[in-house]
Every structure is written in C-alpha cells, then in structure tokens.
Amino acid sequence: MKDIININVKTRTVDLGMCKTDVLVVGHFSDSKRPQGPAGVLNSRLDNAIERLIKLGDFTGKEGTNEIIYGNEKIGAKRVLLVGLGEKKKAELDTVRKAAANAAKKAVEIKAKTIALALHPVFEERFDLSTIGQACAEGTYLGGYRYDEFVTDSGNGRSDSLKVEVIDSDTIKTRKLNKGLVSGVIIGKAQSFARTLANRPANVIHPAELAQAAKELARRNKRLSCTVLDEKQMAAKGMGGVLAVGSGSQNKPRFIILKYKPPGQVKGNCPFVALVGKAITFDSGGLSIKPADRMDEMKLDKTGGIAVLSVLKVVAELQLPLNVLGVVPSAENLPSGSSYRPGDIITTFSGKTVEVLNTDAEGRIILCDGLTYAAKQKCDVIIDIATLTGACMVALGQYKAGLFGNDEKLIKQLQTAAQQSGEKVWPMPSGDEYADEMKGKITDLKNIGGKWGGACTAAAFLRQFVGDVKWAHLDIAGVDIFQKPTEFTSEGSTGFGVRLLATYLINLAGKK
Ligand code: BES
Ligand code: MN
Ligand code: ZN
C-alpha cells in the first residue's frame, strides 16, 4: 500500500543556527518566562523575536499550540516554529510525541518540504535519547497523516511528502537518538498503514479484501506467513461464530492467520504471543439494527483486526526474538434473508453453544472462535483487541481503552506499554459475577448480559474461551476514532493499539 503522504525521518548532526530547513521546530514550556534551550539560542540570533512574542502574550507555550517566526540572515532556517510543551513539571514522553505531531501537522498544512526538530534539554534529563528519538518519529507520522485518497479535485491543500530531521550538534547524541528513531519510523509507518486501511469504507474493504492486505504483508516479509480460511474451510473446522455473523452479507467472512517466525536459533525458547483482533468490516447491527445516526462510523469496526495485522508488520520489520501469531476473524454484519437471527443457537469453534439474543453483539461471537484458535496453538499469552462495546465508551470516554484480563503481570506489562506509547488504558473487571450474567438458559452462553456493565459482561464472555492461557482484552470502542481533528492529528481512525502492542512486544523481547 502506498503511503498517502510520503514521510521520511532521519537524524542529522548539525549546528542549530546553521541548519538549513523550511521549518526549524523548537519547544517552549508555558511556565518558563524566557525561551530556553534551542529556543533561547535562536532568540538571540533573531534579535529577541521569540522573547517579544512570548512577552506580548501571542504565544503562551500551551500544549497543542504553535507560532511561526520568519528566519533572517543569521540563521539557516527559513522559518522557526515554536511549539507549546505545556507545564514543565508535567513533561512526559508523550509531550515530545505530541510536539512532533503538532509540528508535522503544521508543516503538511503550509506545504513545507523539510522540517528539523531540535530537542529541549529537559527531555534528555528525564528520558534516554533512544526513547526520545522513537517518540519524535512516531509523533511525526501521527501528525503528518491525512486521509484523502478519494479526493479527486487537485487542491487537497497539503504537501505530498515531508522530510523530517531530528537534529543535534553532537554526533554521539544523534547516534543515540537514531537508535530509537529507526523503531519509531517502523511503528509510525505501521500506524499510518492501519489508519488508511481502517479509514477505507466497507464497499472497498470487505473481509476478502482485508485478507488480501494480510497476504500482501506476508509477501513482502519473509518472516511472515499468511493463511486465510474461506467459509467452506471454516465450516469444515466448525467455526460457527464467524460463519453466523457473516451469513447476512454477500461479502463472505474470512479467518485470517498471520504468523511471524523469529530469526534463527531463538525460535524454540522465546515467548509465544497470540494477538486476536476483531475485524467487522461493517457493523449495521444485523437484524437488531442500529439507529441511522452515525452508523457510517461502523466502517471502523474492523480496527482491532487491522491493529493486529499492523503490529505483525512491526514485529517482522524489527525481527523481534518472539513467536507471534495474529488471528483476525473478519465478517460483515448485515441484515438480509440469510442473516443470523435473535434466538438462533450457534455452536462455536470451541464446542460451546451460544444463544444469540442480539445480533449487534457480534464482536464477541467472531472473537470467541479467534480466541479458541489461538488457545489451540498452545501460546503463552493471548491479547485480543476489539471495538467491542458502546458501554466501554460510556465508561471511559474517548481517551483510554478498557483493559481486562486474567493475569496481573500481563495487565501490568500492558499498563507500562501504555505509559510509554501514549496509548492509554484503564483496568476494568471481568470476573465471576459478570460471567454468571452470560450463562445461557437453553445453551452454555448467551451473547448479551443485563443492562449494566456491558463492557465487563462482554469481556467475561470472551474469558470463557481462553482456558488457562494468560489473557488480556482491550476494548477500543471509544479510542479508535478522532471524530474531529485535534491539534496533533487529522480526523478518522487513530490506529489505536499499534503503538501500545508494539511497545509491549518490544519490552517482552528485551526481557527474554
Ligand atoms: N461495534 C459495536 C461497538 C461500538 C459502539 C464500537 C460504538 C464503537 C462505537 C458492537 O458490535 C456493538 O454493537 N455492541 C453493542 C453490544 C450490545 C448489543 C450488547 C453495544 O455496545 O451497543
Ligand atoms: Mn455490533
Ligand atoms: Zn461491532
């Protein structure tokens, strides 16, 4: 898949004042009175222009804001872009990521061809340079992204490519920055890949098309192999869940398996992680149909599955010493004469029976077959990711994903990865009380619980299908979409989960 905007990120050892670029980006904290660090250096060369801007109150340093100052003959850059870093005591890794994103977004808007990012010294005190380099690269991709591949009029008001340099005058530092930057580029690109695939509508991406995208990933990387089951093969295996949900659409369901093999000797003794992602290419609700208002957003009901494919792309490009399996059940949930119905009883891949009381609770019905498949492969850990419930969105809003699971250590590891990646999570329960609500009257399970705690009962349903395997579940219903553009990125799919899960796996690979 071609990138919509071709972004290239590198490090460069260069003196700040001499750096030739369209936009030289420097940060400023809202609680520092005078420009410091790189902003301070440039301020003197620009005859105190930065200081005057701050004194006048035209630039406060609030996070998410920026201001352009034009260059002069004393500096190499055509423009200096001041970006707000917020309060100094609150500065975290995500501050760097967001500042880079804000600058990249601005650069694309003003059609700059090149930008250079100069680091504020405060971050070096708090984080190692490699981590900072990674955050810079990730932020650049986040902010430089736009989804306009179906806009046919010429004036899309943006540049087609952007060259980004993370600069320092010290070679040792740029070398350290570069280490993490290389991973950040791989992760950032994968996240953009995820966003584009997710933003494509349901008449373009249906299950077979998504399977093609997975096969394409495997074609391009020799460590990945892809197997796709069609309906006949799923029927032969008894994957009644995916088949039931997919039965209403002419676009037939697929069961996508993407497997990563680590290089050489490490294979046998490294952890085996399975990632399972929900990929409903469109969720109309089926016969339990959804209201018309914002039904269009349900093209994004495939983002869990897409995150899984994209994370496998990262793992393969980084050649991590892990065994990773991606499992992506994919179907389109539509009402028709052949749809599954409320009241239907289905036998899932596990053998457990489920009474369907609401065809709109379809995510858990495809995921349970995915979880069973993963558990049968004898993996050490299963993590699933899904736009599973509106209830999770009600509980946590749009800023944090629900995190459920049966293993404290795994939950902690995911919380750590969330902190590092800036993709936030919040722990939620899914224990016995919730599982009791999901017990069926005439079957083993039913697919909906009572009125309350819908995110927890959904998770408790999934929990029944992992056996003794360590398991975590991410409900990303609230966080997979920017309904409006933010200061850091454009609207549409967020690609949530790519950074989080990639970071979790990188950490795991480091520990061994
Ligand atoms: N895909 C939806 C969940 C969703 C809702 C994602 C809003 C993003 C934004 C899921 O399939 C669904 O419809 N869940 C139902 C479950 C209910 C019928 C028990 C829901 O949350 O309403
Ligand atoms: Mn649904
Ligand atoms: Zn759904």
Coordinates of C-alpha atoms and ligand atoms in Angstrom, one line a residue:
M1 CA 0.0 0.0 0.0
K2 CA 1.4 3.4 -1.0
D3 CA 1.6 6.0 1.8
I4 CA -0.8 8.9 1.3
I5 CA 1.9 11.4 2.4
N6 CA 5.4 10.1 2.0
I7 CA 7.2 10.9 5.3
N8 CA 10.9 10.3 5.8
V9 CA 12.5 10.7 9.2
K10 CA 16.2 10.8 9.9
T11 CA 18.7 12.3 12.4
R12 CA 21.3 14.9 11.4
T13 CA 24.3 16.3 13.2
V14 CA 24.2 20.0 12.6
D15 CA 24.6 23.3 14.4
L16 CA 21.2 24.7 15.3
G17 CA 21.8 28.1 13.7
M18 CA 23.3 26.8 10.5
C19 CA 20.6 24.2 9.9
K20 CA 19.0 24.8 6.5
T21 CA 15.4 23.7 6.5
D22 CA 11.9 25.0 5.7
V23 CA 10.8 24.8 9.3
L24 CA 13.0 24.6 12.3
V25 CA 10.9 23.4 15.3
V26 CA 11.7 24.3 18.9
G27 CA 9.7 23.8 22.0
H28 CA 8.7 26.2 24.8
F29 CA 7.1 25.4 28.2
S30 CA 4.2 27.5 29.3
D31 CA 5.7 28.2 32.7
S32 CA 9.2 29.4 31.6
K33 CA 9.4 33.2 31.3
R34 CA 12.1 33.3 28.7
P35 CA 13.0 31.0 25.7
Q36 CA 15.3 28.2 26.9
G37 CA 17.4 25.6 25.1
P38 CA 17.3 25.7 21.3
A39 CA 14.6 28.4 21.5
G40 CA 17.0 30.6 23.6
V41 CA 19.8 30.2 21.1
L42 CA 17.6 31.1 18.2
N43 CA 16.1 34.0 20.1
S44 CA 19.5 35.8 20.2
R45 CA 20.1 35.3 16.5
L46 CA 16.6 36.5 15.8
D47 CA 17.1 39.7 17.7
N48 CA 14.8 38.6 20.6
A49 CA 11.9 38.0 18.3
I50 CA 10.9 34.9 20.3
E51 CA 11.1 36.6 23.6
R52 CA 9.0 39.5 22.3
L53 CA 6.3 37.1 21.0
I54 CA 6.2 35.5 24.5
K55 CA 6.1 38.8 26.3
L56 CA 3.3 40.1 24.1
G57 CA 1.3 37.0 25.1
D58 CA 1.0 36.0 21.4
F59 CA 2.5 32.6 22.3
T60 CA 1.9 31.0 25.7
G61 CA 3.5 27.6 25.3
K62 CA 0.2 25.8 25.9
E63 CA 0.3 22.3 24.6
G64 CA -1.1 21.9 21.2
T65 CA -0.3 25.5 20.1
N66 CA 2.3 26.8 17.7
E67 CA 3.6 30.0 16.2
I68 CA 5.7 30.8 13.2
I69 CA 8.6 33.3 13.2
Y70 CA 10.4 34.0 10.0
G71 CA 14.1 33.5 9.7
N72 CA 16.8 36.1 9.0
E73 CA 20.3 36.1 7.5
K74 CA 21.7 35.0 10.9
I75 CA 20.1 31.5 10.8
G76 CA 19.9 28.8 8.1
A77 CA 16.2 28.0 8.5
K78 CA 13.5 29.8 6.6
R79 CA 11.1 29.7 9.5
V80 CA 11.2 28.8 13.2
L81 CA 8.1 27.1 14.5
L82 CA 7.6 27.5 18.2
V83 CA 5.6 24.6 19.7
G84 CA 3.9 24.6 23.1
L85 CA 5.1 22.0 25.6
G86 CA 2.7 22.8 28.4
E87 CA 3.9 22.9 32.0
K88 CA 7.4 21.7 32.7
K89 CA 6.6 19.5 35.6
K90 CA 4.1 17.6 33.6
A91 CA 6.5 16.9 30.7
E92 CA 6.4 13.3 29.7
L93 CA 7.4 11.2 26.8
D94 CA 4.1 11.9 25.1
T95 CA 4.8 15.6 25.3
V96 CA 7.7 15.0 22.8
R97 CA 5.4 12.8 20.6
K98 CA 2.7 15.4 20.6
A99 CA 5.1 18.3 19.9
A100 CA 6.5 16.4 16.9
A101 CA 2.9 15.6 15.8
N102 CA 1.8 19.2 16.1
A103 CA 4.8 20.4 14.1
A104 CA 4.4 17.8 11.4
K105 CA 0.7 18.6 11.0
K106 CA 1.5 22.3 10.6
A107 CA 4.3 21.5 8.1
V108 CA 1.9 19.5 5.9
E109 CA -0.6 22.3 6.1
I110 CA 1.8 25.0 5.0
K111 CA 3.3 22.6 2.4
A112 CA 6.8 22.7 3.8
K113 CA 9.1 20.1 2.3
T114 CA 11.6 19.8 5.1
I115 CA 11.4 20.3 8.9
A116 CA 14.0 19.9 11.6
L117 CA 13.2 19.1 15.2
A118 CA 15.6 20.4 17.9
L119 CA 15.2 18.9 21.4
H120 CA 14.5 20.8 24.6
P121 CA 17.2 19.8 27.2
V122 CA 14.5 19.0 29.8
F123 CA 13.6 15.7 28.0
E124 CA 17.2 14.5 28.0
E125 CA 17.2 14.8 31.8
R126 CA 14.1 12.6 32.1
F127 CA 14.3 10.0 29.2
D128 CA 17.1 8.3 27.3
L129 CA 17.8 9.7 23.9
S130 CA 16.8 6.5 22.1
T131 CA 13.3 6.6 23.6
I132 CA 13.1 10.3 22.7
G133 CA 14.1 9.5 19.1
Q134 CA 11.4 6.9 18.9
A135 CA 8.7 9.3 20.2
C136 CA 9.8 12.0 17.7
A137 CA 9.4 9.6 14.8
E138 CA 6.1 8.3 16.0
G139 CA 4.8 11.8 16.5
T140 CA 5.8 12.9 13.1
Y141 CA 3.8 10.1 11.4
L142 CA 0.9 10.7 13.7
G143 CA 0.7 14.4 12.9
G144 CA 1.7 14.2 9.2
Y145 CA -1.1 11.8 8.4
R146 CA -4.2 12.7 6.4
Y147 CA -6.8 10.5 4.8
D148 CA -7.8 12.0 1.4
E149 CA -7.2 9.2 -1.0
F150 CA -10.7 9.6 -2.6
V151 CA -10.5 13.3 -3.0
T152 CA -10.2 13.8 -6.8
D153 CA -10.0 17.6 -7.1
S154 CA -6.4 18.7 -7.3
G155 CA -6.4 21.2 -4.4
N156 CA -6.0 18.9 -1.3
G157 CA -4.2 21.8 0.4
R158 CA -1.2 19.8 1.6
S159 CA 2.3 18.7 0.7
D160 CA 2.8 15.2 -0.8
S161 CA 6.0 14.4 1.0
L162 CA 7.8 15.6 4.1
K163 CA 11.4 15.2 5.1
V164 CA 12.0 15.3 8.8
E165 CA 15.3 15.6 10.6
V166 CA 15.8 15.2 14.3
I167 CA 18.9 17.4 14.9
D168 CA 21.7 17.8 17.4
S169 CA 25.2 19.3 17.1
D170 CA 26.7 16.3 19.0
T171 CA 27.3 13.2 16.9
I172 CA 27.1 10.9 20.0
K173 CA 23.7 12.2 20.7
T174 CA 22.4 11.9 17.2
R175 CA 23.6 8.4 17.1
K176 CA 21.7 7.5 20.3
L177 CA 18.6 9.3 19.0
N178 CA 18.8 7.4 15.8
K179 CA 18.6 4.0 17.6
G180 CA 15.1 4.6 18.8
L181 CA 14.2 6.7 15.8
V182 CA 14.5 3.7 13.5
S183 CA 12.0 1.7 15.5
G184 CA 9.8 4.8 15.7
V185 CA 9.7 5.0 11.9
I186 CA 8.7 1.4 11.6
I187 CA 5.9 1.8 14.2
G188 CA 4.8 5.2 12.8
K189 CA 4.5 3.8 9.3
A190 CA 2.6 0.8 10.5
Q191 CA 0.2 3.0 12.4
S192 CA -0.4 5.1 9.2
F193 CA -0.9 1.8 7.3
A194 CA -3.5 0.8 9.9
R195 CA -5.3 4.2 9.7
T196 CA -5.6 4.1 5.9
L197 CA -6.9 0.5 5.9
A198 CA -9.3 1.4 8.6
N199 CA -10.5 4.7 7.0
R200 CA -11.3 2.9 3.8
P201 CA -15.1 2.3 3.7
A202 CA -16.9 -1.0 3.7
N203 CA -17.6 -1.0 0.0
V204 CA -13.9 -1.0 -0.6
I205 CA -12.7 -3.2 2.3
H206 CA -14.7 -6.4 2.9
P207 CA -13.3 -9.5 4.6
A208 CA -11.7 -10.9 1.4
E209 CA -10.0 -7.6 0.7
L210 CA -8.6 -7.4 4.3
A211 CA -7.3 -11.0 3.8
Q212 CA -5.6 -9.8 0.6
A213 CA -3.9 -7.0 2.6
A214 CA -2.6 -9.6 5.1
K215 CA -1.3 -11.8 2.3
E216 CA 0.4 -8.8 0.8
L217 CA 2.2 -8.2 4.2
A218 CA 3.4 -11.8 4.1
R219 CA 4.5 -11.5 0.5
R220 CA 6.7 -8.5 1.4
N221 CA 8.3 -10.0 4.5
K222 CA 9.8 -13.5 4.5
R223 CA 9.3 -13.9 8.3
L224 CA 5.6 -13.6 7.9
S225 CA 3.3 -16.3 6.6
C226 CA -0.4 -15.9 6.0
T227 CA -3.2 -18.5 5.8
V228 CA -6.8 -17.4 5.0
L229 CA -9.7 -19.7 5.7
D230 CA -12.8 -19.1 3.5
E231 CA -16.4 -20.1 4.6
K232 CA -16.0 -23.7 3.4
Q233 CA -12.8 -24.2 5.3
M234 CA -14.4 -22.5 8.4
A235 CA -17.4 -24.8 8.1
A236 CA -15.1 -27.8 8.0
K237 CA -13.4 -26.7 11.2
G238 CA -16.7 -25.8 12.9
M239 CA -16.2 -22.1 13.3
G240 CA -19.8 -21.4 13.8
G241 CA -19.4 -18.0 15.3
V242 CA -17.7 -16.3 12.4
L243 CA -20.0 -18.0 10.0
A244 CA -23.2 -17.0 11.8
V245 CA -22.2 -13.3 11.9
G246 CA -21.1 -13.3 8.3
S247 CA -24.1 -15.1 7.0
G248 CA -26.2 -12.0 6.2
S249 CA -23.7 -10.4 3.7
Q250 CA -22.8 -11.3 0.1
N251 CA -19.2 -10.4 1.2
K252 CA -18.3 -13.7 2.7
P253 CA -16.4 -14.0 6.0
R254 CA -12.7 -14.9 6.3
F255 CA -10.5 -16.2 9.1
I256 CA -7.1 -14.6 8.7
I257 CA -4.0 -16.1 10.3
L258 CA -0.7 -14.2 10.1
K259 CA 2.3 -15.9 11.6
Y260 CA 5.7 -14.4 12.4
K261 CA 8.8 -16.6 12.8
P262 CA 11.8 -15.1 14.6
P263 CA 15.3 -15.4 13.0
G264 CA 17.4 -18.5 13.6
Q265 CA 18.2 -20.1 16.9
V266 CA 15.9 -18.1 19.2
K267 CA 12.7 -19.7 17.9
G268 CA 12.3 -22.5 20.4
N269 CA 12.9 -20.7 23.7
C270 CA 11.2 -17.4 23.3
P271 CA 7.7 -16.4 24.4
F272 CA 4.8 -17.2 22.1
V273 CA 2.2 -14.4 22.0
A274 CA -1.1 -14.6 20.1
L275 CA -2.9 -11.3 19.1
V276 CA -6.5 -11.7 18.2
G277 CA -8.4 -8.7 16.6
K278 CA -12.0 -8.1 15.7
A279 CA -12.5 -7.2 12.1
I280 CA -16.1 -6.5 11.3
T281 CA -15.8 -4.6 8.0
F282 CA -19.2 -3.0 8.7
D283 CA -21.4 -3.3 11.7
S284 CA -25.0 -2.4 10.9
G285 CA -26.1 -4.4 13.9
G286 CA -27.7 -7.0 11.7
L287 CA -31.4 -7.7 12.3
S288 CA -31.0 -6.0 15.7
I289 CA -30.2 -3.0 13.5
K290 CA -28.5 0.2 14.8
P291 CA -30.0 3.7 14.5
A292 CA -29.1 5.5 11.3
D293 CA -27.3 8.3 13.2
R294 CA -23.5 7.8 12.9
M295 CA -23.9 4.3 11.5
D296 CA -21.2 5.3 9.0
E297 CA -18.6 5.1 11.8
M298 CA -19.2 1.4 12.0
K299 CA -16.9 1.0 9.0
L300 CA -14.3 1.4 11.8
D301 CA -15.5 -1.8 13.5
K302 CA -12.5 -3.6 11.8
T303 CA -9.8 -1.6 13.6
G304 CA -8.9 -4.3 16.2
G305 CA -8.1 -6.7 13.4
I306 CA -6.2 -4.1 11.5
A307 CA -4.1 -3.2 14.5
V308 CA -3.1 -6.9 14.8
L309 CA -2.0 -7.1 11.2
S310 CA -0.1 -3.8 11.6
V311 CA 1.7 -5.0 14.8
L312 CA 2.8 -8.1 13.0
K313 CA 4.3 -5.9 10.3
V314 CA 6.2 -4.1 13.0
V315 CA 7.4 -7.3 14.7
A316 CA 8.6 -8.7 11.3
E317 CA 10.4 -5.5 10.4
L318 CA 12.1 -5.3 13.8
Q319 CA 12.8 -9.0 13.7
L320 CA 11.9 -9.4 17.3
P321 CA 13.0 -12.6 19.1
L322 CA 9.5 -13.7 19.8
N323 CA 6.9 -16.1 18.3
V324 CA 3.9 -14.0 17.4
L325 CA 0.6 -15.2 15.9
G326 CA -2.0 -12.8 14.5
V327 CA -5.6 -14.1 14.4
V328 CA -8.2 -11.9 12.6
P329 CA -11.7 -13.2 12.2
S330 CA -13.5 -11.0 9.7
A331 CA -17.1 -10.6 8.7
E332 CA -19.7 -8.1 7.6
N333 CA -22.7 -7.8 9.9
L334 CA -25.7 -7.0 7.7
P335 CA -29.5 -7.8 7.8
S336 CA -30.8 -9.9 5.0
G337 CA -32.8 -13.0 4.3
S338 CA -29.8 -15.1 5.1
S339 CA -28.7 -13.3 8.3
Y340 CA -28.4 -15.0 11.7
R341 CA -31.4 -14.1 13.9
P342 CA -32.1 -13.3 17.5
G343 CA -32.9 -16.6 19.1
D344 CA -30.6 -18.6 16.9
I345 CA -28.4 -21.1 18.7
I346 CA -24.9 -21.4 17.3
T347 CA -22.1 -23.9 18.1
T348 CA -18.8 -22.1 18.3
F349 CA -15.4 -23.4 17.3
S350 CA -14.8 -24.3 21.0
G351 CA -17.9 -26.6 21.0
K352 CA -19.6 -24.2 23.4
T353 CA -23.1 -23.2 22.4
V354 CA -24.4 -19.6 22.3
E355 CA -27.9 -18.3 22.2
V356 CA -28.0 -15.1 20.1
L357 CA -30.2 -12.5 21.9
N358 CA -28.9 -9.5 20.0
T359 CA -27.3 -9.7 16.6
D360 CA -25.5 -6.4 17.3
A361 CA -23.4 -8.1 20.0
E362 CA -21.5 -9.8 17.1
G363 CA -17.9 -8.9 18.0
R364 CA -17.7 -11.5 20.8
I365 CA -19.2 -14.1 18.6
I366 CA -16.4 -13.9 16.0
L367 CA -13.8 -13.3 18.6
C368 CA -14.6 -16.4 20.6
D369 CA -13.6 -18.5 17.5
G370 CA -10.4 -16.5 17.2
L371 CA -9.6 -17.0 20.9
T372 CA -10.3 -20.7 20.7
Y373 CA -8.0 -20.9 17.6
A374 CA -5.2 -19.1 19.5
A375 CA -5.6 -21.2 22.6
K376 CA -5.3 -24.4 20.5
Q377 CA -1.9 -23.2 19.2
K378 CA -0.6 -23.5 22.7
C379 CA 0.6 -19.9 23.0
D380 CA 1.8 -18.4 26.3
V381 CA -0.2 -15.2 26.1
I382 CA -3.3 -14.1 24.2
I383 CA -4.2 -10.4 23.8
D384 CA -7.3 -9.5 22.0
I385 CA -8.2 -6.1 20.7
A386 CA -11.7 -5.1 19.6
T387 CA -14.2 -2.2 19.2
L388 CA -16.4 -4.3 21.4
T389 CA -18.9 -2.2 23.3
G390 CA -20.5 1.2 23.3
A391 CA -20.6 0.6 27.1
C392 CA -16.8 0.9 27.3
M393 CA -17.1 4.2 25.5
V394 CA -19.7 5.3 28.1
A395 CA -17.5 4.2 30.9
L396 CA -14.1 5.6 29.8
G397 CA -14.9 8.2 27.1
Q398 CA -12.5 8.7 24.2
Y399 CA -9.2 8.9 26.0
K400 CA -8.5 5.4 27.4
A401 CA -9.1 1.9 26.3
G402 CA -10.7 -0.7 28.6
L403 CA -8.1 -3.2 29.8
F404 CA -9.4 -6.6 31.1
G405 CA -7.6 -9.8 31.8
N406 CA -6.9 -12.9 33.9
D407 CA -3.3 -12.3 34.8
E408 CA -1.9 -9.4 36.9
K409 CA 1.5 -9.5 35.4
L410 CA 0.3 -9.2 31.9
I411 CA -2.0 -6.3 32.9
K412 CA 0.9 -4.5 34.5
Q413 CA 3.0 -5.0 31.4
L414 CA 0.3 -3.5 29.2
Q415 CA -0.1 -0.6 31.6
T416 CA 3.7 0.1 31.3
A417 CA 3.5 -0.1 27.5
A418 CA 0.5 2.3 27.6
Q419 CA 2.5 4.8 29.6
Q420 CA 5.4 4.6 27.1
S421 CA 3.4 4.6 24.0
G422 CA 0.9 7.3 24.9
E423 CA -2.0 4.9 24.0
K424 CA -3.7 4.9 27.4
V425 CA -5.6 2.1 29.1
W426 CA -7.7 1.7 32.2
P427 CA -8.2 -1.5 34.2
M428 CA -11.7 -3.0 34.3
P429 CA -13.2 -6.2 35.9
S430 CA -14.5 -9.3 34.1
G431 CA -14.7 -11.9 36.9
D432 CA -17.3 -14.4 38.0
E433 CA -20.2 -12.1 38.7
Y434 CA -20.0 -10.9 35.1
A435 CA -19.5 -14.3 33.8
D436 CA -22.7 -15.5 35.6
E437 CA -24.7 -13.0 33.7
M438 CA -23.6 -14.5 30.5
K439 CA -24.8 -18.1 31.3
G440 CA -27.5 -19.3 28.9
K441 CA -30.9 -20.8 29.8
I442 CA -31.0 -23.2 27.0
T443 CA -27.4 -23.0 25.9
D444 CA -23.9 -22.7 27.5
L445 CA -23.8 -19.0 27.0
K446 CA -25.9 -16.1 25.7
N447 CA -24.4 -13.3 23.8
I448 CA -25.7 -10.4 26.0
G449 CA -25.9 -9.8 29.7
G450 CA -28.1 -7.4 31.7
K451 CA -28.5 -3.7 31.4
W452 CA -25.3 -2.6 33.3
G453 CA -21.6 -3.1 32.9
G454 CA -21.8 -4.1 29.2
A455 CA -18.1 -3.8 28.7
C456 CA -17.4 -6.1 31.6
T457 CA -20.0 -8.8 30.6
A458 CA -18.6 -8.7 27.1
A459 CA -15.1 -9.3 28.4
A460 CA -16.4 -12.1 30.7
F461 CA -17.9 -13.8 27.7
L462 CA -14.5 -13.7 25.9
R463 CA -12.8 -15.0 29.1
Q464 CA -14.7 -18.3 28.7
F465 CA -12.7 -19.2 25.6
V466 CA -9.1 -18.9 26.6
G467 CA -8.9 -21.7 29.1
D468 CA -5.8 -21.4 31.3
V469 CA -3.9 -19.2 28.9
K470 CA -2.8 -15.8 30.2
W471 CA -5.1 -13.4 28.6
A472 CA -5.8 -9.7 28.2
H473 CA -8.6 -7.9 26.3
L474 CA -8.5 -4.3 25.0
D475 CA -11.9 -2.7 24.3
I476 CA -11.0 0.1 22.0
A477 CA -14.6 1.2 21.1
G478 CA -14.0 4.7 22.4
V479 CA -10.5 5.4 21.2
D480 CA -10.4 4.1 17.7
I481 CA -11.7 7.3 16.1
F482 CA -11.0 11.1 16.2
Q483 CA -14.4 12.5 15.4
K484 CA -12.8 15.9 14.9
P485 CA -9.2 16.7 14.0
T486 CA -7.1 17.5 17.1
E487 CA -4.0 19.8 17.3
F488 CA -2.0 16.7 16.8
T489 CA -3.6 14.8 14.0
S490 CA -6.4 14.6 11.4
E491 CA -9.8 13.1 11.9
G492 CA -10.8 9.4 11.3
S493 CA -9.1 6.2 12.5
T494 CA -6.5 6.6 15.2
G495 CA -4.7 3.3 14.6
F496 CA -5.0 2.7 18.3
G497 CA -3.2 -0.4 19.5
V498 CA -0.3 -0.4 17.1
R499 CA 2.0 1.6 19.3
L500 CA 0.7 0.0 22.5
L501 CA 1.1 -3.6 21.4
A502 CA 4.3 -3.0 19.5
T503 CA 5.8 -1.4 22.7
Y504 CA 4.5 -4.3 24.8
L505 CA 6.2 -6.8 22.4
I506 CA 9.5 -4.8 22.2
N507 CA 9.6 -4.8 26.0
L508 CA 8.9 -8.5 26.1
A509 CA 11.6 -9.2 23.6
G510 CA 14.1 -7.2 25.6
K511 CA 13.5 -9.2 28.7
K512 CA 13.7 -12.8 27.4
Ligands
BES1 N1 -19.1 -2.4 17.3 C1 -20.1 -2.2 18.3 C2 -19.5 -1.4 19.5 C3 -19.2 0.1 19.2 C4 -20.1 1.0 19.6 C5 -18.0 0.5 18.8 C6 -19.8 2.3 19.4 C7 -17.7 1.8 18.6 C8 -18.6 2.7 18.9 C9 -20.5 -3.5 18.9 O1 -20.6 -4.6 17.9 C10 -21.9 -3.4 19.4 O2 -22.8 -3.1 18.6 N2 -22.0 -3.6 20.7 C11 -23.3 -3.5 21.3 C12 -23.5 -4.6 22.3 C13 -24.9 -4.7 22.9 C14 -25.9 -5.1 21.8 C15 -24.8 -5.7 24.0 C16 -23.3 -2.1 22.0 O3 -22.3 -1.7 22.6 O4 -24.4 -1.5 22.0
MN2 MN -22.4 -4.6 16.9
ZN3 ZN -19.4 -4.4 16.3

